[in-house]
Amino acid sequence: MAVVGPGSPSALHQANLARVLAAVSGAHDGLTQAEIGRQTGLSAASVTNLVRQLATSGEVAVTWELRAGRRSRVVTPTPAHRFVIGLDLGRTHIRGGVATLDHRLLAQQYRPMETEPSVSDTLAKCADLMAVLLHQASLTRTDIAAMVVGVPGPLDSASGEIGAGAVLPELSGIHLERRFSEALDFPVVVENDANLGALGEFTWATAAGPAAPQVYVRLSTGIGCGIVIDGSRLWRGASGTAGELGHISLDPSGRLCRCGNRGCLETTASTPALLENLSEAMERPVTLPEWLAMATRGQSASVRLLEEMGRHVGAAIASLVNLINPAVVVIGGPVTASGDLLLAPVKQAIIQRSMPSPGAVVKVRLPRHPDLSELHGALALAATHAPPGFNT
Ligand SMILES: [Zn+2]
């Protein structure tokens, strides 16, 4: 599979396509190619090539019209509903984006969140972000085919709720799709963030993956995992909550977990658990960026805690490897900015603690776009919810 780096010719080409599409989308009676050139700063030859490609993929229509006394090629956006919105809701942030159905990101926004906001605060922030994204991409609500919001908690498919003891307790006990749809005045699909991370990693702007399971593990305030099977389908389980890796009990007499069980992986390997441990050792509050910075400088307690985290997470993943024999395991979440300091002990624990055959085939790696996996997944899932006839 070709890897597209941010500075590669292919990434630049994709960015230029998005610029042309954003310019055209903002002008509902169309733009001449010269106007597109002026708005985007691209050369006439580039605009011609990019417009030809967008017309071939059905994203714009090109007609000859009389404009300012001259016959000009006018580029107009194709009918509405060709775009999707995704929001990724975390404990400390909301990230949002607008994309085309074929996975081209047109606009992106990030907002930090204060801890433990009320439901109405969260919904108001999401509504505001939606408006800003539409404005940034020069679109209206009628251009949007579908919208997906990711939440950090196991989502029960029957009740539509995230369970008690979830990372965002203020969102538990309510039918999330209904509340979001009412507040945003738009039909919203809600999905677990680790599931979205898996879709983002394995189905966003990438070639079809293997038929064997691919797993995305998200290490954060909670520890979740999303499982993609048959190349592109989420494996949700009987009630939608498959992949709660953080609540695998590794020590029956260990610490009490917020789920009510004892010795869950989260009690020893979630970032709050480890930061509490490090803060005690340092005799002052330590934040995640500080921890990672100290570890990068080689501070021994910080490095040791990353190794411990990696060993615990790797032990839990080894059980998963034995159970479902995945082809790929991607380790995501903010703590993976530490790179090999975390990834190496994870890999080592998987090799040591899984059976030789599945342990030998599984590829363990970091995400392709570390901060964007969940957002990409929200947009990829939204594209699959677009009305029939609009899928590319
Ligand atoms: Zn638990």
GROMACS .gro file of C-alpha atoms and ligand atoms in nm:
model
  393
    1MET     CA    1   0.000   0.000   0.000
    2ALA     CA    2   0.139   0.338  -0.097
    3VAL     CA    3   0.193   0.569   0.197
    4VAL     CA    4   0.102   0.931   0.123
    5GLY     CA    5   0.307   1.170   0.333
    6PRO     CA    6   0.189   1.526   0.398
    7GLY     CA    7   0.447   1.676   0.158
    8SER     CA    8   0.421   1.416  -0.119
    9PRO     CA    9   0.311   1.512  -0.474
   10SER     CA   10  -0.001   1.300  -0.425
   11ALA     CA   11  -0.095   1.480  -0.100
   12LEU     CA   12  -0.041   1.815  -0.273
   13HIS     CA   13  -0.262   1.707  -0.563
   14GLN     CA   14  -0.537   1.598  -0.321
   15ALA     CA   15  -0.509   1.932  -0.139
   16ASN     CA   16  -0.538   2.121  -0.471
   17LEU     CA   17  -0.846   1.918  -0.569
   18ALA     CA   18  -1.000   2.009  -0.232
   19ARG     CA   19  -0.918   2.380  -0.286
   20VAL     CA   20  -1.084   2.387  -0.627
   21LEU     CA   21  -1.387   2.197  -0.496
   22ALA     CA   22  -1.420   2.429  -0.195
   23ALA     CA   23  -1.406   2.736  -0.425
   24VAL     CA   24  -1.668   2.593  -0.660
   25SER     CA   25  -1.890   2.475  -0.374
   26GLY     CA   26  -1.908   2.831  -0.243
   27ALA     CA   27  -2.040   2.971  -0.572
   28HIS     CA   28  -2.377   2.819  -0.644
   29ASP     CA   29  -2.406   2.979  -0.990
   30GLY     CA   30  -2.061   2.854  -1.078
   31LEU     CA   31  -1.715   3.000  -1.139
   32THR     CA   32  -1.516   3.040  -1.458
   33GLN     CA   33  -1.180   2.865  -1.463
   34ALA     CA   34  -1.010   3.207  -1.450
   35GLU     CA   35  -1.209   3.290  -1.135
   36ILE     CA   36  -1.107   2.957  -0.980
   37GLY     CA   37  -0.745   3.041  -1.061
   38ARG     CA   38  -0.775   3.382  -0.892
   39GLN     CA   39  -0.946   3.238  -0.582
   40THR     CA   40  -0.707   2.949  -0.533
   41GLY     CA   41  -0.383   3.097  -0.665
   42LEU     CA   42  -0.338   2.792  -0.891
   43SER     CA   43  -0.208   2.824  -1.250
   44ALA     CA   44  -0.449   2.806  -1.546
   45ALA     CA   45  -0.301   2.472  -1.655
   46SER     CA   46  -0.340   2.325  -1.305
   47VAL     CA   47  -0.700   2.448  -1.280
   48THR     CA   48  -0.782   2.289  -1.617
   49ASN     CA   49  -0.638   1.953  -1.506
   50LEU     CA   50  -0.801   1.961  -1.164
   51VAL     CA   51  -1.143   2.059  -1.303
   52ARG     CA   52  -1.119   1.779  -1.561
   53GLN     CA   53  -1.057   1.526  -1.282
   54LEU     CA   54  -1.341   1.663  -1.064
   55ALA     CA   55  -1.578   1.653  -1.363
   56THR     CA   56  -1.479   1.292  -1.437
   57SER     CA   57  -1.553   1.190  -1.077
   58GLY     CA   58  -1.889   1.369  -1.098
   59GLU     CA   59  -1.812   1.632  -0.834
   60VAL     CA   60  -1.850   1.932  -1.068
   61ALA     CA   61  -2.030   2.002  -1.394
   62VAL     CA   62  -1.866   2.210  -1.671
   63THR     CA   63  -2.076   2.413  -1.915
   64TRP     CA   64  -2.005   2.686  -2.172
   65GLU     CA   65  -2.174   3.012  -2.079
   66LEU     CA   66  -2.159   3.377  -2.182
   67ARG     CA   67  -1.996   3.562  -1.893
   68ALA     CA   68  -1.898   3.931  -1.918
   69GLY     CA   69  -1.943   3.916  -2.295
   70ARG     CA   70  -1.716   3.614  -2.342
   71ARG     CA   71  -1.788   3.248  -2.384
   72SER     CA   72  -1.632   3.084  -2.079
   73ARG     CA   73  -1.614   2.738  -1.929
   74VAL     CA   74  -1.822   2.762  -1.609
   75VAL     CA   75  -1.772   2.510  -1.333
   76THR     CA   76  -2.068   2.443  -1.100
   77PRO     CA   77  -2.104   2.208  -0.806
   78THR     CA   78  -2.305   1.895  -0.876
   79PRO     CA   79  -2.638   1.851  -0.692
   80ALA     CA   80  -2.664   1.877  -0.316
   81HIS     CA   81  -2.586   1.606  -0.060
   82ARG     CA   82  -2.239   1.527  -0.184
   83PHE     CA   83  -2.069   1.615   0.144
   84VAL     CA   84  -2.058   1.474   0.497
   85ILE     CA   85  -1.978   1.610   0.844
   86GLY     CA   86  -1.796   1.423   1.118
   87LEU     CA   87  -1.742   1.525   1.481
   88ASP     CA   88  -1.508   1.346   1.721
   89LEU     CA   89  -1.603   1.416   2.080
   90GLY     CA   90  -1.338   1.348   2.344
   91ARG     CA   91  -1.309   1.417   2.713
   92THR     CA   92  -1.100   1.728   2.649
   93HIS     CA   93  -1.175   1.821   2.287
   94ILE     CA   94  -1.413   1.827   1.993
   95ARG     CA   95  -1.267   1.788   1.646
   96GLY     CA   96  -1.483   1.832   1.338
   97GLY     CA   97  -1.451   1.807   0.963
   98VAL     CA   98  -1.636   1.831   0.633
   99ALA     CA   99  -1.546   1.596   0.350
  100THR     CA  100  -1.660   1.476   0.011
  101LEU     CA  101  -1.808   1.128  -0.019
  102ASP     CA  102  -1.479   1.009  -0.167
  103HIS     CA  103  -1.279   1.107   0.142
  104ARG     CA  104  -1.143   1.451   0.059
  105LEU     CA  105  -1.128   1.672   0.368
  106LEU     CA  106  -1.250   2.027   0.287
  107ALA     CA  107  -1.255   2.188   0.632
  108GLN     CA  108  -1.138   2.099   0.979
  109GLN     CA  109  -1.181   2.252   1.325
  110TYR     CA  110  -1.051   2.172   1.674
  111ARG     CA  111  -1.195   2.299   2.003
  112PRO     CA  112  -1.060   2.225   2.352
  113MET     CA  113  -1.332   2.137   2.607
  114GLU     CA  114  -1.341   2.220   2.974
  115THR     CA  115  -1.362   1.909   3.191
  116GLU     CA  116  -1.705   1.769   3.272
  117PRO     CA  117  -1.920   2.007   3.067
  118SER     CA  118  -2.301   1.979   3.091
  119VAL     CA  119  -2.490   1.799   2.816
  120SER     CA  120  -2.634   2.131   2.696
  121ASP     CA  121  -2.283   2.287   2.680
  122THR     CA  122  -2.156   1.993   2.475
  123LEU     CA  123  -2.452   2.006   2.236
  124ALA     CA  124  -2.418   2.385   2.197
  125LYS     CA  125  -2.046   2.347   2.115
  126CYS     CA  126  -2.128   2.080   1.855
  127ALA     CA  127  -2.394   2.303   1.695
  128ASP     CA  128  -2.149   2.593   1.684
  129LEU     CA  129  -1.878   2.373   1.533
  130MET     CA  130  -2.120   2.247   1.266
  131ALA     CA  131  -2.202   2.606   1.166
  132VAL     CA  132  -1.834   2.705   1.152
  133LEU     CA  133  -1.746   2.400   0.941
  134LEU     CA  134  -2.027   2.471   0.692
  135HIS     CA  135  -1.911   2.832   0.667
  136GLN     CA  136  -1.546   2.730   0.625
  137ALA     CA  137  -1.636   2.489   0.342
  138SER     CA  138  -1.883   2.741   0.188
  139LEU     CA  139  -2.165   2.487   0.216
  140THR     CA  140  -2.520   2.488   0.350
  141ARG     CA  141  -2.706   2.218   0.544
  142THR     CA  142  -2.877   2.104   0.224
  143ASP     CA  143  -2.535   2.008   0.084
  144ILE     CA  144  -2.481   1.758   0.366
  145ALA     CA  145  -2.576   1.393   0.304
  146ALA     CA  146  -2.504   1.257   0.653
  147MET     CA  147  -2.341   1.340   0.983
  148VAL     CA  148  -2.166   1.116   1.238
  149VAL     CA  149  -2.063   1.203   1.593
  150GLY     CA  150  -1.807   0.988   1.777
  151VAL     CA  151  -1.831   0.952   2.156
  152PRO     CA  152  -1.585   0.795   2.402
  153GLY     CA  153  -1.798   0.518   2.541
  154PRO     CA  154  -1.952   0.181   2.454
  155LEU     CA  155  -2.279   0.254   2.277
  156ASP     CA  156  -2.563   0.008   2.338
  157SER     CA  157  -2.742  -0.047   2.008
  158ALA     CA  158  -3.082  -0.122   2.170
  159SER     CA  159  -3.100   0.172   2.413
  160GLY     CA  160  -2.891   0.418   2.209
  161GLU     CA  161  -2.709   0.507   2.533
  162ILE     CA  162  -2.354   0.488   2.656
  163GLY     CA  163  -2.349   0.292   2.979
  164ALA     CA  164  -2.297   0.419   3.332
  165GLY     CA  165  -1.929   0.446   3.423
  166ALA     CA  166  -1.840   0.581   3.077
  167VAL     CA  167  -1.561   0.833   3.023
  168LEU     CA  168  -1.812   1.117   2.972
  169PRO     CA  169  -2.060   1.047   3.259
  170GLU     CA  170  -2.265   1.356   3.169
  171LEU     CA  171  -2.359   1.188   2.839
  172SER     CA  172  -2.465   0.855   2.990
  173GLY     CA  173  -2.830   0.759   3.034
  174ILE     CA  174  -2.963   0.958   2.736
  175HIS     CA  175  -3.052   0.847   2.383
  176LEU     CA  176  -2.758   1.016   2.215
  177GLU     CA  177  -2.870   1.005   1.852
  178ARG     CA  178  -3.205   1.158   1.945
  179ARG     CA  179  -3.049   1.434   2.159
  180PHE     CA  180  -2.782   1.524   1.903
  181SER     CA  181  -3.033   1.520   1.616
  182GLU     CA  182  -3.271   1.750   1.808
  183ALA     CA  183  -2.997   1.989   1.916
  184LEU     CA  184  -2.834   2.012   1.572
  185ASP     CA  185  -3.166   1.998   1.384
  186PHE     CA  186  -3.008   1.737   1.159
  187PRO     CA  187  -3.019   1.354   1.158
  188VAL     CA  188  -2.706   1.241   1.344
  189VAL     CA  189  -2.555   0.892   1.367
  190VAL     CA  190  -2.360   0.834   1.691
  191GLU     CA  191  -2.077   0.581   1.711
  192ASN     CA  192  -1.809   0.476   1.961
  193ASP     CA  193  -1.480   0.660   1.906
  194ALA     CA  194  -1.257   0.353   1.896
  195ASN     CA  195  -1.484   0.202   1.629
  196LEU     CA  196  -1.444   0.525   1.432
  197GLY     CA  197  -1.067   0.511   1.481
  198ALA     CA  198  -1.072   0.164   1.324
  199LEU     CA  199  -1.276   0.284   1.026
  200GLY     CA  200  -1.048   0.587   0.993
  201GLU     CA  201  -0.733   0.376   0.992
  202PHE     CA  202  -0.855   0.096   0.770
  203THR     CA  203  -1.114   0.247   0.533
  204TRP     CA  204  -1.041   0.622   0.494
  205ALA     CA  205  -0.869   0.702   0.164
  206THR     CA  206  -0.686   0.371   0.156
  207ALA     CA  207  -0.694   0.052  -0.049
  208ALA     CA  208  -0.922  -0.229   0.074
  209GLY     CA  209  -0.756  -0.414   0.361
  210PRO     CA  210  -0.727  -0.787   0.425
  211ALA     CA  211  -1.035  -1.001   0.495
  212ALA     CA  212  -0.879  -1.096   0.831
  213PRO     CA  213  -0.971  -0.872   1.128
  214GLN     CA  214  -0.791  -0.540   1.165
  215VAL     CA  215  -0.788  -0.385   1.512
  216TYR     CA  216  -0.751  -0.025   1.627
  217VAL     CA  217  -0.672   0.016   1.999
  218ARG     CA  218  -0.730   0.362   2.146
  219LEU     CA  219  -0.529   0.442   2.459
  220SER     CA  220  -0.666   0.744   2.642
  221THR     CA  221  -0.878   0.826   2.945
  222GLY     CA  222  -1.042   0.494   2.863
  223ILE     CA  223  -0.905   0.206   2.657
  224GLY     CA  224  -1.126   0.088   2.373
  225CYS     CA  225  -1.081  -0.099   2.050
  226GLY     CA  226  -1.256  -0.114   1.716
  227ILE     CA  227  -1.252  -0.423   1.497
  228VAL     CA  228  -1.290  -0.408   1.118
  229ILE     CA  229  -1.366  -0.734   0.934
  230ASP     CA  230  -1.390  -0.823   0.565
  231GLY     CA  231  -1.181  -0.517   0.476
  232SER     CA  232  -1.438  -0.251   0.564
  233ARG     CA  233  -1.713  -0.363   0.806
  234LEU     CA  234  -1.721  -0.284   1.178
  235TRP     CA  235  -1.771  -0.581   1.407
  236ARG     CA  236  -2.009  -0.444   1.669
  237GLY     CA  237  -2.113  -0.761   1.852
  238ALA     CA  238  -2.463  -0.856   1.973
  239SER     CA  239  -2.546  -0.524   2.140
  240GLY     CA  240  -2.298  -0.288   1.977
  241THR     CA  241  -2.031  -0.284   2.247
  242ALA     CA  242  -1.770  -0.527   2.109
  243GLY     CA  243  -1.408  -0.432   2.172
  244GLU     CA  244  -1.411  -0.309   2.532
  245LEU     CA  245  -1.046  -0.406   2.571
  246GLY     CA  246  -1.002  -0.171   2.870
  247HIS     CA  247  -1.236  -0.386   3.079
  248ILE     CA  248  -1.059  -0.715   3.030
  249SER     CA  249  -0.980  -0.817   3.388
  250LEU     CA  250  -0.609  -0.900   3.416
  251ASP     CA  251  -0.597  -0.923   3.797
  252PRO     CA  252  -0.907  -1.057   3.982
  253SER     CA  253  -0.783  -0.903   4.308
  254GLY     CA  254  -0.663  -0.577   4.150
  255ARG     CA  255  -0.798  -0.223   4.189
  256LEU     CA  256  -1.170  -0.156   4.161
  257CYS     CA  257  -1.260  -0.025   3.815
  258ARG     CA  258  -1.525   0.234   3.725
  259CYS     CA  259  -1.718  -0.048   3.549
  260GLY     CA  260  -1.756  -0.226   3.886
  261ASN     CA  261  -1.514  -0.508   3.810
  262ARG     CA  262  -1.164  -0.551   3.959
  263GLY     CA  263  -0.823  -0.536   3.796
  264CYS     CA  264  -0.940  -0.421   3.451
  265LEU     CA  265  -0.670  -0.313   3.205
  266GLU     CA  266  -0.787   0.048   3.250
  267THR     CA  267  -0.700   0.044   3.623
  268THR     CA  268  -0.332  -0.009   3.538
  269ALA     CA  269  -0.288   0.123   3.184
  270SER     CA  270  -0.521   0.417   3.120
  271THR     CA  271  -0.351   0.757   3.102
  272PRO     CA  272  -0.525   0.892   3.419
  273ALA     CA  273  -0.413   0.584   3.619
  274LEU     CA  274  -0.052   0.628   3.508
  275LEU     CA  275  -0.050   1.007   3.551
  276GLU     CA  276  -0.178   0.960   3.907
  277ASN     CA  277   0.108   0.721   3.971
  278LEU     CA  278   0.365   0.959   3.819
  279SER     CA  279   0.223   1.262   4.003
  280GLU     CA  280   0.257   1.074   4.333
  281ALA     CA  281   0.619   0.988   4.252
  282MET     CA  282   0.701   1.346   4.146
  283GLU     CA  283   0.501   1.495   4.438
  284ARG     CA  284   0.325   1.738   4.199
  285PRO     CA  285   0.052   1.714   3.934
  286VAL     CA  286   0.195   1.594   3.601
  287THR     CA  287   0.010   1.641   3.270
  288LEU     CA  288   0.023   1.404   2.972
  289PRO     CA  289   0.239   1.638   2.755
  290GLU     CA  290   0.483   1.678   3.049
  291TRP     CA  291   0.500   1.302   3.096
  292LEU     CA  292   0.575   1.242   2.729
  293ALA     CA  293   0.832   1.525   2.720
  294MET     CA  294   1.011   1.384   3.028
  295ALA     CA  295   1.007   1.034   2.878
  296THR     CA  296   1.157   1.165   2.553
  297ARG     CA  297   1.437   1.325   2.758
  298GLY     CA  298   1.498   0.987   2.924
  299GLN     CA  299   1.360   1.067   3.272
  300SER     CA  300   1.358   0.719   3.425
  301ALA     CA  301   1.019   0.717   3.606
  302SER     CA  302   0.846   0.849   3.293
  303VAL     CA  303   1.012   0.593   3.068
  304ARG     CA  304   0.936   0.312   3.312
  305LEU     CA  305   0.568   0.402   3.327
  306LEU     CA  306   0.543   0.399   2.946
  307GLU     CA  307   0.709   0.055   2.946
  308GLU     CA  308   0.464  -0.068   3.211
  309MET     CA  309   0.173   0.069   3.014
  310GLY     CA  310   0.305  -0.104   2.702
  311ARG     CA  311   0.347  -0.437   2.886
  312HIS     CA  312  -0.008  -0.429   3.027
  313VAL     CA  313  -0.166  -0.320   2.700
  314GLY     CA  314   0.041  -0.579   2.509
  315ALA     CA  315  -0.072  -0.854   2.748
  316ALA     CA  316  -0.439  -0.769   2.685
  317ILE     CA  317  -0.380  -0.746   2.309
  318ALA     CA  318  -0.207  -1.087   2.319
  319SER     CA  319  -0.538  -1.240   2.436
  320LEU     CA  320  -0.715  -1.060   2.153
  321VAL     CA  321  -0.452  -1.191   1.908
  322ASN     CA  322  -0.515  -1.548   2.028
  323LEU     CA  323  -0.893  -1.503   2.005
  324ILE     CA  324  -0.940  -1.336   1.668
  325ASN     CA  325  -0.605  -1.377   1.484
  326PRO     CA  326  -0.591  -1.021   1.344
  327ALA     CA  327  -0.375  -0.914   1.049
  328VAL     CA  328  -0.306  -0.565   1.186
  329VAL     CA  329  -0.321  -0.396   1.527
  330VAL     CA  330  -0.289  -0.016   1.527
  331ILE     CA  331  -0.215   0.154   1.860
  332GLY     CA  332  -0.369   0.504   1.872
  333GLY     CA  333  -0.450   0.780   2.120
  334PRO     CA  334  -0.255   1.084   2.248
  335VAL     CA  335   0.001   0.879   2.443
  336THR     CA  336   0.132   0.721   2.121
  337ALA     CA  337   0.314   1.048   2.050
  338SER     CA  338   0.585   0.873   2.256
  339GLY     CA  339   0.647   0.645   1.956
  340ASP     CA  340   0.869   0.344   2.016
  341LEU     CA  341   0.900   0.415   2.390
  342LEU     CA  342   0.547   0.273   2.413
  343LEU     CA  343   0.519   0.069   2.094
  344ALA     CA  344   0.830  -0.146   2.155
  345PRO     CA  345   0.710  -0.289   2.491
  346VAL     CA  346   0.362  -0.344   2.343
  347LYS     CA  347   0.513  -0.548   2.058
  348GLN     CA  348   0.738  -0.739   2.296
  349ALA     CA  349   0.447  -0.832   2.526
  350ILE     CA  350   0.235  -0.945   2.231
  351ILE     CA  351   0.516  -1.172   2.106
  352GLN     CA  352   0.584  -1.310   2.455
  353ARG     CA  353   0.222  -1.368   2.553
  354SER     CA  354   0.039  -1.472   2.235
  355MET     CA  355   0.053  -1.810   2.065
  356PRO     CA  356   0.341  -1.836   1.815
  357SER     CA  357   0.132  -1.860   1.496
  358PRO     CA  358  -0.105  -1.559   1.538
  359GLY     CA  359   0.172  -1.366   1.717
  360ALA     CA  360   0.405  -1.410   1.421
  361VAL     CA  361   0.164  -1.277   1.156
  362VAL     CA  362   0.015  -0.975   1.334
  363LYS     CA  363   0.158  -0.638   1.229
  364VAL     CA  364   0.159  -0.380   1.509
  365ARG     CA  365   0.199  -0.014   1.416
  366LEU     CA  366   0.107   0.347   1.497
  367PRO     CA  367  -0.176   0.530   1.313
  368ARG     CA  368  -0.126   0.680   0.967
  369HIS     CA  369  -0.267   1.017   1.087
  370PRO     CA  370  -0.236   1.005   1.468
  371ASP     CA  371  -0.472   1.294   1.559
  372LEU     CA  372  -0.723   1.232   1.284
  373SER     CA  373  -0.812   0.859   1.293
  374GLU     CA  374  -1.144   0.914   1.475
  375LEU     CA  375  -1.244   1.214   1.261
  376HIS     CA  376  -1.158   1.026   0.941
  377GLY     CA  377  -1.367   0.734   1.069
  378ALA     CA  378  -1.665   0.961   1.144
  379LEU     CA  379  -1.647   1.099   0.790
  380ALA     CA  380  -1.600   0.752   0.636
  381LEU     CA  381  -1.903   0.618   0.828
  382ALA     CA  382  -2.109   0.925   0.731
  383ALA     CA  383  -2.027   0.860   0.363
  384THR     CA  384  -2.178   0.512   0.396
  385HIS     CA  385  -2.497   0.674   0.533
  386ALA     CA  386  -2.534   0.904   0.230
  387PRO     CA  387  -2.865   0.851   0.044
  388PRO     CA  388  -2.843   0.587  -0.233
  389GLY     CA  389  -2.737   0.733  -0.566
  390PHE     CA  390  -2.494   0.977  -0.407
  391ASN     CA  391  -2.223   0.731  -0.314
  392THR     CA  392  -1.922   0.762  -0.539
  393ZN      ZN  393  -1.352  -0.214   3.409
   0.00000   0.00000   0.00000
